[in-house]
Coordinates of C-alpha atoms and ligand atoms in Angstrom, one line a residue:
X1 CA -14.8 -5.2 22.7
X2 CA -15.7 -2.5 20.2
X3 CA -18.7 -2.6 18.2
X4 CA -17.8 -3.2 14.9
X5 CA -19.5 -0.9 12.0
X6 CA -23.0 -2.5 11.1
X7 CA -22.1 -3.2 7.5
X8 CA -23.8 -0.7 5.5
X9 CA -21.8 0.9 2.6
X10 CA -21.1 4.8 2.0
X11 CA -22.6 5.2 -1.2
X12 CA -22.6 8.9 -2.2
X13 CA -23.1 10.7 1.8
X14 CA -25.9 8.0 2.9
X15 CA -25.4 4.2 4.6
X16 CA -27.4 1.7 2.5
X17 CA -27.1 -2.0 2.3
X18 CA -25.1 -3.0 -0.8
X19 CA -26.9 -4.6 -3.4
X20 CA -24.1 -7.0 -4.7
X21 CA -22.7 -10.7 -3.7
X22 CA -22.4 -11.4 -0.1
X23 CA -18.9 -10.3 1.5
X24 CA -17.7 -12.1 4.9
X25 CA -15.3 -10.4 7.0
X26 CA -13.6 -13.2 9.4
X27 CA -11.5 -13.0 12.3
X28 CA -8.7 -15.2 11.5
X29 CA -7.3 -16.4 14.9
X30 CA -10.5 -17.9 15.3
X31 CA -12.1 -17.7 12.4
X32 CA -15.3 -16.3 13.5
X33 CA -17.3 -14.3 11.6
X34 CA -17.2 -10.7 12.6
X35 CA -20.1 -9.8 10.0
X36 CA -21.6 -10.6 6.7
X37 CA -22.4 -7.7 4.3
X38 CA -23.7 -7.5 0.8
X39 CA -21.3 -5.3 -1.6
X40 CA -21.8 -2.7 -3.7
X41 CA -23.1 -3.8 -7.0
X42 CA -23.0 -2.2 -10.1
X43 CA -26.2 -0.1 -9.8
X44 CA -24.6 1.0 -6.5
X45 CA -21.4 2.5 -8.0
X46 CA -22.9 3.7 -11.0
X47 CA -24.9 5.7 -8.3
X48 CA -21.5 6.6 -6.3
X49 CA -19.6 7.9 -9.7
X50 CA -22.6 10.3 -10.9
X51 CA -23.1 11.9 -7.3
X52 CA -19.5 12.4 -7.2
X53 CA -19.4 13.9 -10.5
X54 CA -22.0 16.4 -9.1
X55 CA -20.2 17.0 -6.3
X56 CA -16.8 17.8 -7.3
X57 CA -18.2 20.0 -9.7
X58 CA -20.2 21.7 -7.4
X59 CA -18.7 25.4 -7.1
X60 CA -19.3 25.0 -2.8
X61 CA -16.2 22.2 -3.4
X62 CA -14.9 23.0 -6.8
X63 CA -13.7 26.6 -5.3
X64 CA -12.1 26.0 -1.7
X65 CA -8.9 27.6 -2.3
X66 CA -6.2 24.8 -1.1
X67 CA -6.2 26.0 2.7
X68 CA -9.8 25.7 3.0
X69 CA -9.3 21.9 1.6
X70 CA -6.9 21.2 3.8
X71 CA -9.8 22.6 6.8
X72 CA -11.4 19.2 5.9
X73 CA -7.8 16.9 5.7
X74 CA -6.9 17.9 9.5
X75 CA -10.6 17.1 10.7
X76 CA -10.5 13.9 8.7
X77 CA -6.8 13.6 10.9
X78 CA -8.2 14.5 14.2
X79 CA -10.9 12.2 13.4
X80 CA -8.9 9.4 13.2
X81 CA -6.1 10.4 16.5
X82 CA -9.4 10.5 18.5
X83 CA -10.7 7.0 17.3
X84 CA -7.4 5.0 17.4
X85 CA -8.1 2.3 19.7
X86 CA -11.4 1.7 17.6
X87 CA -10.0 1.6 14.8
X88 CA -7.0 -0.7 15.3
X89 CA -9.5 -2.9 17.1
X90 CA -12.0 -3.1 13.7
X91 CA -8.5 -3.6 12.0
X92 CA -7.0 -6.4 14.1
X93 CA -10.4 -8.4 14.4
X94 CA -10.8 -7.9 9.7
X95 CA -7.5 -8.7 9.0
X96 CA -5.4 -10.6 11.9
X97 CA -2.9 -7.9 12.8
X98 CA -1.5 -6.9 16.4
X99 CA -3.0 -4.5 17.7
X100 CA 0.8 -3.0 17.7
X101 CA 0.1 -2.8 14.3
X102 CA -3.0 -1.1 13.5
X103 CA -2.4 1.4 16.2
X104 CA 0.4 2.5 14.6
X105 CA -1.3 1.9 11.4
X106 CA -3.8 4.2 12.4
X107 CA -1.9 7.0 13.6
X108 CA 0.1 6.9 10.5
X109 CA -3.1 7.4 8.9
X110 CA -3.7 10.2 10.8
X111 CA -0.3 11.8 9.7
X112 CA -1.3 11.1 6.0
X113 CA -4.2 13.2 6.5
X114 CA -2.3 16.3 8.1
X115 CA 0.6 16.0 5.7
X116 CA -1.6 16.2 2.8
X117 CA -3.1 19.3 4.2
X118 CA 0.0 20.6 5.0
X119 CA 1.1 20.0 1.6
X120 CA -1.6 21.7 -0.3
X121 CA -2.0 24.3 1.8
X122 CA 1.9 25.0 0.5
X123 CA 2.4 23.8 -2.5
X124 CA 3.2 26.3 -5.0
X125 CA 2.3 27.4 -8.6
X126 CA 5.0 28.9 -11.4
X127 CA 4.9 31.5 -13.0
X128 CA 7.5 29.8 -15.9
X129 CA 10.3 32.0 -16.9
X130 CA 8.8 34.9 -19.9
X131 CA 10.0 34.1 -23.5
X132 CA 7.9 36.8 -25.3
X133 CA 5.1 39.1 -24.7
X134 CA 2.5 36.4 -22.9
X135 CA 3.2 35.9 -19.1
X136 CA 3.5 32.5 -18.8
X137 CA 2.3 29.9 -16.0
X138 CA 2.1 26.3 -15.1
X139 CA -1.0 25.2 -12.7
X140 CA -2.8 22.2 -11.8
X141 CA -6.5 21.5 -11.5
X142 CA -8.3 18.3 -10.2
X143 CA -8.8 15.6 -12.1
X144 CA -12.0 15.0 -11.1
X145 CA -13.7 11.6 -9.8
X146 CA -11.0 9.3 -9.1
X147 CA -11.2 5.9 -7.6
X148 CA -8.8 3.8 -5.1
X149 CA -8.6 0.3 -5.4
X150 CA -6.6 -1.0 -2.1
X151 CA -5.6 -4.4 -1.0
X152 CA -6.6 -6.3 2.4
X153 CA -3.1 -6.5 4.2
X154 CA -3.0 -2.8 5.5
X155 CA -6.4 -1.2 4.5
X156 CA -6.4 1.9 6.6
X157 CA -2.7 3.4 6.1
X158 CA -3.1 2.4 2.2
X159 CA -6.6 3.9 1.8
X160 CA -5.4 7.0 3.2
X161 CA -2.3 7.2 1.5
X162 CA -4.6 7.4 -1.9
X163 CA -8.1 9.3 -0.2
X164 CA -6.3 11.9 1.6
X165 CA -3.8 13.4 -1.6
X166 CA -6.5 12.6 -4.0
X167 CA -9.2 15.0 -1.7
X168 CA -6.6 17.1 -0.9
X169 CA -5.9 18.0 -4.9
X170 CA -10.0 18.7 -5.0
X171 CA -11.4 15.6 -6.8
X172 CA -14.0 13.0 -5.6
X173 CA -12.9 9.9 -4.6
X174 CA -14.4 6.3 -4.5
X175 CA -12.8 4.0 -2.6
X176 CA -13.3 0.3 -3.5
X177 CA -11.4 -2.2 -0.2
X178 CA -10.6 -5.7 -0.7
X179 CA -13.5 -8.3 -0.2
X180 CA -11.3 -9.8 2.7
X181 CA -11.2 -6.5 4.9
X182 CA -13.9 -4.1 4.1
X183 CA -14.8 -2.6 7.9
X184 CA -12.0 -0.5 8.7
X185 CA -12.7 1.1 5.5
X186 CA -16.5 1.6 6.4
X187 CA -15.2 3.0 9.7
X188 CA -12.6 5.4 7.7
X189 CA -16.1 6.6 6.0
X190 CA -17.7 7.5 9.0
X191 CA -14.9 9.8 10.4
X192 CA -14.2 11.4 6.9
X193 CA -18.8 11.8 7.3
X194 CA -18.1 13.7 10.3
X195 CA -15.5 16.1 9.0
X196 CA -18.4 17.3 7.5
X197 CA -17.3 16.7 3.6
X198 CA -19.9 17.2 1.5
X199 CA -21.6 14.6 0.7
X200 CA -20.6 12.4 -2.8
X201 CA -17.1 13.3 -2.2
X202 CA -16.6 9.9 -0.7
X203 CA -18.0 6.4 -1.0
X204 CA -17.0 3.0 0.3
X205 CA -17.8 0.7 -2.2
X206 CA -16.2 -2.8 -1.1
X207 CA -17.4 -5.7 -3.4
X208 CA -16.0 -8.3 -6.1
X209 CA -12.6 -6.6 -8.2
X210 CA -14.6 -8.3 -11.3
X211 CA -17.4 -6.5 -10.5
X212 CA -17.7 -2.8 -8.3
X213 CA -13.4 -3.0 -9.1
X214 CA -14.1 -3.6 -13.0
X215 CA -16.6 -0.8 -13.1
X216 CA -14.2 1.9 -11.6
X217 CA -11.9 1.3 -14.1
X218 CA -13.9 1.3 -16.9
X219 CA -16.3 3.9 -16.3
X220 CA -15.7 7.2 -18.9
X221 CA -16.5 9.4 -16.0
X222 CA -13.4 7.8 -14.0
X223 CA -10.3 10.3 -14.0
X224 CA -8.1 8.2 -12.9
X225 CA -7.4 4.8 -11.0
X226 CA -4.9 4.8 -8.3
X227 CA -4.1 1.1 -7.2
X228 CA -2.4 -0.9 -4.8
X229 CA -2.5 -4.9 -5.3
X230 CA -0.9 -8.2 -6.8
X231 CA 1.0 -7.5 -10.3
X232 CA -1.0 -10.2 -12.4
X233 CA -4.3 -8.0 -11.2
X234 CA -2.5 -4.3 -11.6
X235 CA -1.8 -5.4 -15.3
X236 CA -5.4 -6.2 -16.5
X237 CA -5.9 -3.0 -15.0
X238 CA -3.3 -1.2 -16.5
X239 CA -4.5 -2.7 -20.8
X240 CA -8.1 -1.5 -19.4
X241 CA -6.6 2.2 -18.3
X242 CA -5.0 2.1 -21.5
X243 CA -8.1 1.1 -23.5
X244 CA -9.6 4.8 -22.6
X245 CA -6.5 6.5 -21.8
X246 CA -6.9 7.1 -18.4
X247 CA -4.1 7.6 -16.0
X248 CA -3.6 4.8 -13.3
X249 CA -0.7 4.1 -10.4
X250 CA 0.1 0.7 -9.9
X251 CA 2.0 -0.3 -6.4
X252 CA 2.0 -4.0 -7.0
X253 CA 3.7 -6.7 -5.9
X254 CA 7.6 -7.6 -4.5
X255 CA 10.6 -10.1 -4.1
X256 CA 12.8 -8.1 -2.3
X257 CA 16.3 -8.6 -1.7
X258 CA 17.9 -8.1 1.6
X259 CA 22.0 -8.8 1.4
X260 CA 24.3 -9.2 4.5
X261 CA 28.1 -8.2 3.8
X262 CA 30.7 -10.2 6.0
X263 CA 31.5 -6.5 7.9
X264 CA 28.0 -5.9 9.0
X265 CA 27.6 -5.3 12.5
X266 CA 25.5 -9.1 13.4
X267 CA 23.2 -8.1 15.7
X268 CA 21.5 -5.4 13.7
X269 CA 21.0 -7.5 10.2
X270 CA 19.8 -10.5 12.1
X271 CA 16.9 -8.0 14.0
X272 CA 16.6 -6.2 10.8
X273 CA 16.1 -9.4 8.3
X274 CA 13.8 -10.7 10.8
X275 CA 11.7 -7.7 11.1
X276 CA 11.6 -7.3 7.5
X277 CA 10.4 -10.8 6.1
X278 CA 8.5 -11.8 9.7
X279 CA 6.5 -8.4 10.9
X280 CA 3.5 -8.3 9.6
X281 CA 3.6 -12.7 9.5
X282 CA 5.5 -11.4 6.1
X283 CA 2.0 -10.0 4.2
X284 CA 3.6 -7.0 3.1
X285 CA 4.0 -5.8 -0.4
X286 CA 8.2 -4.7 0.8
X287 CA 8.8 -8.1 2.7
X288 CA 12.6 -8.8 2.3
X289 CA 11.8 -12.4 1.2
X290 CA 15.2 -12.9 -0.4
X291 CA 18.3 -12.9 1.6
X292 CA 21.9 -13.1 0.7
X293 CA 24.4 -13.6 2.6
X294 CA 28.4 -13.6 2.2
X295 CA 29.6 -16.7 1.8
X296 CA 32.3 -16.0 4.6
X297 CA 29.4 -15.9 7.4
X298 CA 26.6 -17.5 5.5
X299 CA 26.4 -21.0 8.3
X300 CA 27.1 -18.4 11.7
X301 CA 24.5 -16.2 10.4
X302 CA 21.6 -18.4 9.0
X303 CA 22.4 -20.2 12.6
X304 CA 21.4 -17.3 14.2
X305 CA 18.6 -16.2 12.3
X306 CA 16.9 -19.8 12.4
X307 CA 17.6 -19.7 16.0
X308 CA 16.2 -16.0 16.7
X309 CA 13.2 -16.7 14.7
X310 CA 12.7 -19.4 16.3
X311 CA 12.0 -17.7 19.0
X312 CA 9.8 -15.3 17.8
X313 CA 6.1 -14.7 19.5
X314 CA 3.4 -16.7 17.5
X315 CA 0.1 -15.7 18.9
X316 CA -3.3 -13.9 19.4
X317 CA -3.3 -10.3 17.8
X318 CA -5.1 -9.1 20.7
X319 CA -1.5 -10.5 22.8
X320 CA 1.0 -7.6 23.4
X321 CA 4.0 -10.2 23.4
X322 CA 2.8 -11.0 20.0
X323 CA 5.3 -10.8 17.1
X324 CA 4.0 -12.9 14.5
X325 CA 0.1 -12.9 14.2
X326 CA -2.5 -15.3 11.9
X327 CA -2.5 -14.6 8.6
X328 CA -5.5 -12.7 6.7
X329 CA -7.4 -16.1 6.0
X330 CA -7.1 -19.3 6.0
X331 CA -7.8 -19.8 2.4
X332 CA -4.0 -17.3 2.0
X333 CA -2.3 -19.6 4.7
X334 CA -3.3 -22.4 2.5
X335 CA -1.4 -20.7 -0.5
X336 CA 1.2 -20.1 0.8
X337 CA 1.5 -23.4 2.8
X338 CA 1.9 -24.7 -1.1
X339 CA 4.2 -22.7 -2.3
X340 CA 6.6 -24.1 0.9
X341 CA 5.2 -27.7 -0.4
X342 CA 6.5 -26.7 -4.0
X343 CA 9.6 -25.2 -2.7
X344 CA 10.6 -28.3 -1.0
X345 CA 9.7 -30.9 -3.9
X346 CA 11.8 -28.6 -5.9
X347 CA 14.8 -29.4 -3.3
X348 CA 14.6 -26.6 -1.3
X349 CA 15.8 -28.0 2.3
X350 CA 13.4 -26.2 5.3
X351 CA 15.5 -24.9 7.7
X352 CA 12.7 -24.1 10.1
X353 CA 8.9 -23.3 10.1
X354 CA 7.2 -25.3 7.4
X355 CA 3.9 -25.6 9.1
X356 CA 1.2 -23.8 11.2
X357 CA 2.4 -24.2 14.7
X358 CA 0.3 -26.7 16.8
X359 CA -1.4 -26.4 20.0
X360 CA -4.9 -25.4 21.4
X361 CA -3.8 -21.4 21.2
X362 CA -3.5 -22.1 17.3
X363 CA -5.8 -24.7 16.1
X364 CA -8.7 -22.7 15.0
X365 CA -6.6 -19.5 13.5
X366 CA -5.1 -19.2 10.4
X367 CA -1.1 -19.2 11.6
X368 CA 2.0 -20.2 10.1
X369 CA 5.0 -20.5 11.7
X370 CA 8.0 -18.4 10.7
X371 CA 9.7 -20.3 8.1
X372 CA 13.1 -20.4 6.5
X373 CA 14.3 -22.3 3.4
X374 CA 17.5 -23.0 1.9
X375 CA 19.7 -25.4 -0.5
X376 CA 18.2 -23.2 -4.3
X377 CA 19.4 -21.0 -6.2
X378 CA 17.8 -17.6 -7.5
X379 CA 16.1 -19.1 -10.3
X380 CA 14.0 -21.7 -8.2
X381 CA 10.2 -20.6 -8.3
X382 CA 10.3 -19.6 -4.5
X383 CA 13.0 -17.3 -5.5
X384 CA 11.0 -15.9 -7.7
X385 CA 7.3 -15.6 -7.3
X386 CA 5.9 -13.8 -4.6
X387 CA 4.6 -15.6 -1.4
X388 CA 3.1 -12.6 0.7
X389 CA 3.6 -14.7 4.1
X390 CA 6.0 -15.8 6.9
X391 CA 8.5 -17.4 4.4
X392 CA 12.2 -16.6 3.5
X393 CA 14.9 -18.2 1.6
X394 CA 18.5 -17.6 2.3
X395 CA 21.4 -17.3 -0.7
X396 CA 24.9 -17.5 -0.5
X397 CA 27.4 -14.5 -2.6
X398 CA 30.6 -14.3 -3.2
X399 CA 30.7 -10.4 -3.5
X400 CA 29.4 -6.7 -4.4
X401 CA 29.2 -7.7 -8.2
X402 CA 27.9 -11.0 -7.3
X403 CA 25.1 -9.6 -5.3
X404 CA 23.9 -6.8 -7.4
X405 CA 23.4 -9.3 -10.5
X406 CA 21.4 -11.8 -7.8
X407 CA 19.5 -9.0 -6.4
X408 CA 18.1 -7.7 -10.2
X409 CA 17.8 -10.9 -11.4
X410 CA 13.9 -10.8 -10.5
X411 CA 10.6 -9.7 -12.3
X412 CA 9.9 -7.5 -9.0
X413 CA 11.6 -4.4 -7.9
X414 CA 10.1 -2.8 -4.9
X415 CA 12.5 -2.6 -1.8
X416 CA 16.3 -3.9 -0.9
X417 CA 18.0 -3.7 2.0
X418 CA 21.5 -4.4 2.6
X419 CA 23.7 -4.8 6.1
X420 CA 27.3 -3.3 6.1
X421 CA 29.6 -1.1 8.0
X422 CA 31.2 0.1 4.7
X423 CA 29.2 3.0 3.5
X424 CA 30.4 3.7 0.3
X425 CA 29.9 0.4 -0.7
X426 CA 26.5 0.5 0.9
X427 CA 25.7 3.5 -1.4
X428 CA 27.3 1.5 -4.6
X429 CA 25.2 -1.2 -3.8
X430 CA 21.8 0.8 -3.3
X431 CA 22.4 2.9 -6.4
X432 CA 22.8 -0.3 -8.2
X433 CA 20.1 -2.3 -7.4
X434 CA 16.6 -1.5 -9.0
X435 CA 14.6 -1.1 -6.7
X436 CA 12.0 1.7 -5.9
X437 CA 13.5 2.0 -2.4
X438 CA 16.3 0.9 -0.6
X439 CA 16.9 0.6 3.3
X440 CA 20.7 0.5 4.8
X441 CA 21.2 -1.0 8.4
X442 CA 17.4 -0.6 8.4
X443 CA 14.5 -1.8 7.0
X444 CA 10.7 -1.2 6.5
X445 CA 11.0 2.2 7.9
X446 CA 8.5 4.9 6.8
X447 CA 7.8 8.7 6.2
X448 CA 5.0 10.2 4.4
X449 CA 7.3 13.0 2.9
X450 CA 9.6 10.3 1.4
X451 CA 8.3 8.7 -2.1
X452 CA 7.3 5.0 -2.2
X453 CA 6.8 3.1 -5.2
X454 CA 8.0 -0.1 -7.3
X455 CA 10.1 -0.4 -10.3
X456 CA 9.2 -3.1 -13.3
X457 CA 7.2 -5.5 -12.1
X458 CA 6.0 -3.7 -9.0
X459 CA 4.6 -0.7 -10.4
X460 CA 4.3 2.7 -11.8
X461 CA 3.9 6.1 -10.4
X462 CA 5.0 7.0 -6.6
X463 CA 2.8 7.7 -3.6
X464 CA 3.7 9.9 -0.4
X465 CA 5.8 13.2 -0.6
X466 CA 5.1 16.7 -2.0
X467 CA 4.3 15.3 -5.5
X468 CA 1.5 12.9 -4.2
X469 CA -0.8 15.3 -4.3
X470 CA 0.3 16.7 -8.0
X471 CA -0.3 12.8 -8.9
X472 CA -3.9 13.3 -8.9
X473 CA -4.0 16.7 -10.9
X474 CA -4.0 17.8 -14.5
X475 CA -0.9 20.6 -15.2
X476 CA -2.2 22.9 -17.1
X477 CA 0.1 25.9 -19.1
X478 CA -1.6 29.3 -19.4
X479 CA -0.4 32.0 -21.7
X480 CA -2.0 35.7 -20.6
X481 CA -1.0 38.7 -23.4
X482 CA 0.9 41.4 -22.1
X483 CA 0.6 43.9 -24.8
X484 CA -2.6 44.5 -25.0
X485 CA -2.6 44.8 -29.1
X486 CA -3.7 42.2 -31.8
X487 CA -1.8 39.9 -32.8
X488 CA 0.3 41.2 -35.7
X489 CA -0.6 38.0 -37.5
X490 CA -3.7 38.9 -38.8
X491 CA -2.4 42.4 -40.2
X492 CA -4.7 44.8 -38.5
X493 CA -7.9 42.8 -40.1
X494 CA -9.6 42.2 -36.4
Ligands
NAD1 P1 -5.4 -8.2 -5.4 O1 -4.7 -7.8 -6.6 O2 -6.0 -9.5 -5.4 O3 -6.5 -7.2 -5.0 C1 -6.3 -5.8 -4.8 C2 -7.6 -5.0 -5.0 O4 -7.9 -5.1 -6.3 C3 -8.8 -5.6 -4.2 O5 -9.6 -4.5 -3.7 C4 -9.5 -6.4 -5.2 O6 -10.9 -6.6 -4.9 C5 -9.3 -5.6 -6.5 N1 -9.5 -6.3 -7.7 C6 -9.2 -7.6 -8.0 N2 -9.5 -7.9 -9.3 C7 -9.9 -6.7 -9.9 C8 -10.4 -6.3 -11.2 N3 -10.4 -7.2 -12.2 N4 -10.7 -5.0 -11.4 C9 -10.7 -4.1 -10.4 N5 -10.3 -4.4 -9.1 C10 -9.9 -5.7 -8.9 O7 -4.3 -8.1 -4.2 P2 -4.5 -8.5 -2.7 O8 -4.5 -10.0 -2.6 O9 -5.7 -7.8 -2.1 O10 -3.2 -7.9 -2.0 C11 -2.0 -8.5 -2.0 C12 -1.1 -7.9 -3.1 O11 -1.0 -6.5 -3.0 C13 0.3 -8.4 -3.0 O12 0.8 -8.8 -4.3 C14 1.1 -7.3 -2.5 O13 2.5 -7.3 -2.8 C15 0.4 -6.1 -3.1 N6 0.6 -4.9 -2.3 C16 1.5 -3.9 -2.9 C17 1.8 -2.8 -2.1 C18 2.7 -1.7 -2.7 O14 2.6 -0.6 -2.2 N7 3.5 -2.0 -3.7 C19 1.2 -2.6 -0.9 C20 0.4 -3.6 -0.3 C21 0.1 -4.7 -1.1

């Protein structure tokens, strides 16, 4: 079993104890208690943000040319490919997942941290086309300190997705984990401390959102907040970033729409719909929690679906067999045990699941069995608010027009996925919905070069690809005379 990190935060370069509340990080097929850490408190950010101020601006940082950035992005990489199995072990034991899972969650992080390098390392500026005797150019500087605020249900791939562009544009970065996960992102600290970064670059400030999380926003010295969390949290965020004018990225919450035409090819929607709303035992900000299907094969379909997930692997994370691991905490399975209790006394009719699954192998984690409701319509609560577990409902449509108005009928609009052997409909469909990404004949696939990010209710601003690093620089325009003569302006008084 790998040693898990003592639990001593990165504040500026050095391991302390945290001075704030008291965070415990559980194991949740069990529900032992891997370890019990104090936070960072206020005293301990306010530290964090002034030694990153002095770092950033410290000319030894402040004046790597891109390449020489990107030196410290593929350590930070090779860091992580060398320490895979530890990691994905930390990750599995704070937050439940397979090990499946975090390995590959780790080596994604991994690919973060190259891409970003690669990406600054070639990213361009413009010299913007000459419209009078100044040649004209568009660059982009840091921003400066920045913070990331990420949520518990993949910690390493999203605090990479937000530390490695952020470094890689030049600025400091404080990174503030969720309360519920905060060791793989101590462990994330310690590679990124042996790249050899200078020190105040980075902290890992885990600890309350209403405190350490509060501060980071707030703070004058803060650049910019990059988050990734629930909506009703990402907007008291966003009236704060507005109060000083600060920029802030909000990936936030979903409901999102997965549609089966009559002409898709069976086998391949019922794998995909079960991958996307049951991988992950559905904690996943792109979960296709919403499925509609055409009326023509809506009963031979759901039949197969209840049937295959039915047959799906409940079990321990540390189990390869295992498909569908506990969720994050018991206090989440609770919640979302209710919201199945609410969907059903609003007549929802439980086609399967419903309950954590009984049996010495599950009575002290925090599982839920894959579960599958039917009988509302669109505009019942579980159709609408997001559950962030093992739970779908199934729709009936009539057809394309049908479906599109369905599918946008909902605050959220992060992902969509849609099953059908007609292309050109497929593409209708996809440019139609609004969603911030769309999957077809596939789902929950990912690529760092390819933007991600939510429309309305789940978010602003787009993470990944060539522009993520731009996202946490300032453009700036500079004007440099060509003639070498006063302007004519002030008529030869100079
Ligand atoms: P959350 O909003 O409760 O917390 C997210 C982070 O914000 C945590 O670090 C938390 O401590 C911090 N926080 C909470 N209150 C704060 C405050 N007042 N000030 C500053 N920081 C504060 O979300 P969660 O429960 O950790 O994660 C689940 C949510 O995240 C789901 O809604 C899910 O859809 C969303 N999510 C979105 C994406 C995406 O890319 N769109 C990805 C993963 C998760």
């Amino acid at each position: 079993m790998t040693d898990l990190p003592e639990g001593k935060l990165f504040v500026a370069g050095e391991w302390e104890q945290g001075s704030g509340a008291e965070i415990t990080s559980i194991f949740p097929a069990d529900g032992s208690v891997n370890r019990v850490l104090n936070g960072a408190s206020e005293s301990d950010g306010l530290r964090a943000i002034e030694r990153a101020k002095q770092a950033q601006a410290d000319p030894a940082w402040l004046n790597l040319r891109p390449h020489e950035r990107a030196r410290f992005l593929y350590r930070i990489a090779d860091g992580i490919e060398a320490n895979i199995d530890r990691i994905s072990q930390i990750q599995t034991r704070d937050t439940g997942k397979t090990l499946r899972e975090t390995s590959a969650l780790a080596a994604s992080a991994a690919g973060t941290f190259r891409y970003f390098g690669a990406v600054v390392e070639t990213l361009d500026e413009t010299l913007t086309t000459q419209r009078g005797d100044a040649l004209t150019a568009s660059v982009h500087e840091p921003l400066g300190v920045v913070a990331a605020i990420t949520p518990w249900n993949s910690p390493i791939a999203s605090d990479a997705q937000k530390v490695a562009p952020a470094l890689a544009a030049g600025n400091a970065v404080l990174l503030k984990p969720a309360s519920w996960s905060p060791l793989v992102s101590l462990e994330l600290a310690r590679i990124i401390e042996e790249s050899g970064l200078p020190k105040g670059l980075f902290s890992v400030l885990p600890g309350a959102g209403r405190e350490i999380g509060n501060l980071l926003v707030e703070h004058p010295d803060i650049a910019k907040v990059s988050f990734t969390g629930g909506t009703s949290t990402g907007r008291t965020l966003a009236r704060k970033a507005a109060e000083k004018l600060m920029p802030i990225s909000l990936e936030l919450g979903g409901k999102s729409p997965t549609i089966v035409f009559a002409d898709a090819d069976l086998d391949q929607a019922v794998a995909g719909v079960l991958y996307g709303v049951f991988s992950s035992t559905g904690q996943s900000c792109i979960a296709g929690a919403r499925l509609f299907v055409q009326r023509a094969i809506h009963d031979e379909f759901v039949a197969r679906l209840v049937s295959a997930a039915e047959r799906l692997r409940v079990g321990h994370p540390f189990d390869a067999a295992t498909q569908v691991a506990p969720m994050i905490h018991f206090d989440h399975r609770d919640a979302v045990a209710e919201h199945v209790r609410s969907a059903l006394s609003e007549g929802a009719e439980l086609l399967t699941g419903g309950a954590p699954p009984t049996g010495e192998d599950y009575d002290r984690g925090a599982y839920y069995s894959p579960t599958i409701l039917s009988g509302v319509d669109n505009t019942a609560r579980i159709c609408r608010d997001e559950v962030f577990g093992p739970v779908l409902v199934v729709l009936p449509f009539d057809d394309e027009a049908d479906v599109i108005a369905q599918g946008n009928d909902n605050d959220y609009g992060l992902a969509c996925g849609i099953w059908t052997r007609d292309f050109p409909r497929a593409w209708r469909v996809g440019r139609a919905i609004r969603t911030g990404t769309v999957w077809i004949n596939t789902y929950k696939q990912f690529s760092i070069s390819t933007p991600f990010g939510g429309e309305k209710d789940s978010g602003m601003g787009r993470e990944k690809g060539r522009d993520g690093v731009r996202a946490y620089m300032a453009q700036k325009s500079i004007y440099t005379d060509l003639t070498g003569h006063p302007l004519a302006w002030a008529g030869g008084v100079a």
